Structure formats: structure tokens, C-alpha cells
């Protein structure tokens, strides 16, 4: 019995240690986000003497937080919806129509998944910069559709393959068109896989920096990672203020996680294993 | 399965389901990929020159004779190896820890995963403050030599800050994949090995790990891809410094193209990166698949 208790104690000590190792950076920036610059420099580990939100109000306006949040929401939701609609339809088409070229298209999509964005970004910027197709968050959504299509199609493809065709036959006899069969019969069955794709894409696009940094040039188009980057660059030496900006930048995704934690954990695992 | 006989009907189906996504995919991935290859062997730079004026392998030659490219590749390999090993060892360890069936393990699991939710730019800035301010103040206060100078200021330790942050960020994600693997192991196998008198450690080595090769394949693949292409954390944590010592390959390519405006040479390096990533991914998955069959 004694050894069991010691084991249990050791277990919790180890877990607590690891827990602290994972969360202490967040605790430190939260503590310092309430302090003025001088007390941060004096001792970054001390608790704030007074609870002042002045750093937050200042960071909020300096980051143009509302505008950045709005841009991030539009880009993330818009791109994810585009990816879901078009990749589920494409996957359905590739599974249900056994044209010879469809095998080739599928292979091309799978192979393209290995191409890193860094190997495309130089010609990408050259071509679309020249055509004047940068600096708009709506154009950015179509780029995300292009970059996110192959993985999402691949995930949907694996799932649709296993849906029995008989389910569709009844709808066809009732006179449904091809599109109606897809949206009324197939798409509802895809719900669990759609939520996996949605979670993967939201986490990716919300946090993405490199592509939007190349596409979105003007300040009022910036998403949260972009505005955090320029804000931190401007106020690097005003620590309290910079920390408040970082905390603000983290809050939306943490709220998203707290609401949907079960789905997110499941979605991330399924998206990786698929 | 559907069959349309008439060409017009086939075109209609394609137009409904395939045309838009494939057009966007073609414009966003295929066109830049092909033009990217042409860029390296012609005079075209994106701004001047022609895509039809062949100049041979000049861009590749100057890419490989750039000493900064070599040192960036070496730093990247070093970073990848340490990140790969540490992330997966820690991720696997965390997975074992939170699947013991004890109270509170759900809470620990979620907190280990949290860094994954946040983008590399923000995490890099957070840790920049930790390394340059918090650790230094602890070091000075307690007289601990290793912390009293910022790790970001020294080329030797700056690369380690990147490794530490990446391991801290990714191990919770790999933990989730390993948990799924552990849950998938047949309970009766574990009971049988216990009856045979296997210790917990022996059970881990002889039963759990061999059965979890598929989880290792996925986790290693993801860590490899992520760490070879890391850019955000690199930019916000070290910005390549000090003295370009932590300029990993993705950042090197970015600098080459967008700071120094050497598009042809930059794209040649980008294609080398593509070949490296593709070869490593194919080899790794190939080897692991073979192990799966044998296990």
C-alpha cells in the first residue's frame, strides 16, 4: 500500500513539473502585461503591484485589434468554407466517376502535398504581384483554397470511398440531380470528416504568417499574426505593452479551444492519422 | 458509379464538381511550381528577363558556392535532428503519462497540447522575452552562470533556444498521436504479457513500441516536415541572429529572394529544399512501412 502511495505522489509531482514547464511562459507574459516598463526591467518575475489595464487599452488600439480580429475571422472562416465545399465535391467526383483522368488527377493532388510552400513562394509572388493580385483578403482566400485543397480532398476521398453507392440510388430514382444527390445524401454523411477538415484548416489559417505576410501589404488588411508582428517590432522595448499585445493575440484561439476542446483534440488526431 | 455517355453531359458534370477547385489548384500550385523550375534555368527573375532565354545551371552553381547556404543547411540539419528526437521522446513520454488512468490526466493532456494552438510568431516573441529577460534575471539573482547571459546573444546557445521552443510547441501534438496509438493496442495482448510475467518496462519495449510503429511513422513524418520548413518561430525568436548563425533554410530562402532580390538563385535553393524534403519523406515512410510489415 505504501509503495502505491509513493508511486502516486511521484506521478503527480512529475505531472505538475511538466505542467509548469508547459505553462510558465504564458504565466510570465500575463504577469508582465500588467506592469509598467520599469518594473518589468527591475524584476520580470515579480507580481504586479497594482492591477492596471492601461497596457491593454494602449495595445488594443496600437495593434488595431478589432480590425485584425475581423480580418482574421473573415480570412479563416471564408477560406475554410471554400476548402470544405470544393474539396468535398472534388473528392466525390473523383470517387464516383471512374474516368481514366480522375486517377491521374488524384495522384497529382497526392504528390503535390509534399511541395513545401517555401518552394513556391518566389514564383508565386512574382506572378501574382505582377498581375496585381495581392493585397486583398478575398484573393487570399482563393490562395488558401489552392494550398489547402489537396489535403482536404485526400481526407474526403478516403471517407467517400467507403460510402455504399446504394444510398444514392434511391435518391436518383426519386429524380434527384447529381448536385442534389451530393448535397442532400452525401454531404450530411460527411459531417464528422467535415469537422476534422474544418479544425485542421482553422488552426492552420488562423496562425499562418508567411503567406499572408507576402500577400497582405496594407496595414488595414492585416490579420492577427501580422499585426502582432508589426506591433511587437515597434514596441520591442516597451515590455509591459508588448506583453499585453501578445496576450490579446492569444485570447481568441484560447476561447475557441475552450469551447470546442473535445472536437479539436479528436480532429487533430484524425487529420494526422487519416 | 456514374457513367455519362454524351460529351456535353460529361462536361457538365466536370463543370459542376471539378472545374473550380482544379482551376484554383492549377493556378496556385502547378503554375508556380513549373515557373519556379523555369526561373532557375532562364534569365527570368520575375521582374526582368525572359522565360525562354536559357542560361544553364548558373543559379544552382552560385547557390552551392554561397557559403551562407551551406552553413544554413548545416544549422537546419542540426536543428532538425535534435528537434525530431526530443519532440518524439517527450511526446511519447507524455502520452504514457496521461494514459495511466489517474485522476486529472485530462487536464494535464490539454495543457500539454495548448502551445500547438498558437502561431509560431507569437510563441517566438513570448520565448524571446523568457530567454532575454526572465531567465537572465533568474541567472543574475541566483548567480547561475548558464542563465546570466541571454541565450539569444550567443551563436552556440541561440540554436538551442529554437530547438527548445520547437520541442515545447510540438511535443503535445505528437503526444495526441501516440495516445491514439496506445489506445489502439489490443488489451488482451497486454494481459497476456502480464501473465507471462513481463515487467512494465519490458512490456513497453517488447509489446507497446513494436505495435505502435504506425504512430511513429506519422509523428516522425510530421516532425520532419515541420522542422525542415520552420520559419515563423525562427523569425520572431532569433531573426536568424546572432550573425546569421540561426538562419534556417526557409528563412535563408526568404532573405535571398525578398531582401537581396536574388530571385533565380533563391528559387534554385528553394528547389534544393524541395528535393531534400521529398527524398527524406519518401525514404522515411518507405523504411517505416517495411518495419510495420515485419513487426
Tab-separated table of C-alpha atoms in Angstrom, chain A residues 96 156 159-160 162-168 181-195:
chain	number	residue	atom	x	y	z
A	96	UNK	CA	-17.869	8.266	-58.182
A	156	UNK	CA	-12.612	13.265	-48.011
A	159	UNK	CA	-14.067	8.524	-46.493
A	160	UNK	CA	-16.341	8.720	-49.540
A	162	UNK	CA	-16.423	3.610	-48.167
A	163	UNK	CA	-19.917	5.050	-48.556
A	164	UNK	CA	-22.100	2.419	-50.266
A	165	UNK	CA	-23.447	3.544	-53.643
A	166	UNK	CA	-26.901	2.100	-52.840
A	167	UNK	CA	-27.555	5.117	-50.623
A	168	UNK	CA	-27.561	7.302	-53.699
A	181	UNK	CA	-27.665	13.747	-54.513
A	182	UNK	CA	-24.374	15.168	-53.296
A	183	UNK	CA	-25.769	17.901	-51.059
A	184	UNK	CA	-28.789	16.029	-49.708
A	185	UNK	CA	-27.457	12.484	-49.376
A	186	UNK	CA	-23.663	12.524	-49.265
A	187	UNK	CA	-22.678	15.797	-47.615
A	188	UNK	CA	-24.670	15.133	-44.406
A	189	UNK	CA	-22.897	11.766	-44.036
A	190	UNK	CA	-19.553	13.561	-44.294
A	191	UNK	CA	-20.211	15.603	-41.156
A	192	UNK	CA	-17.546	14.017	-38.895
A	193	UNK	CA	-14.912	14.341	-41.610
A	194	UNK	CA	-16.004	17.900	-42.347
A	195	UNK	CA	-15.426	18.856	-38.739
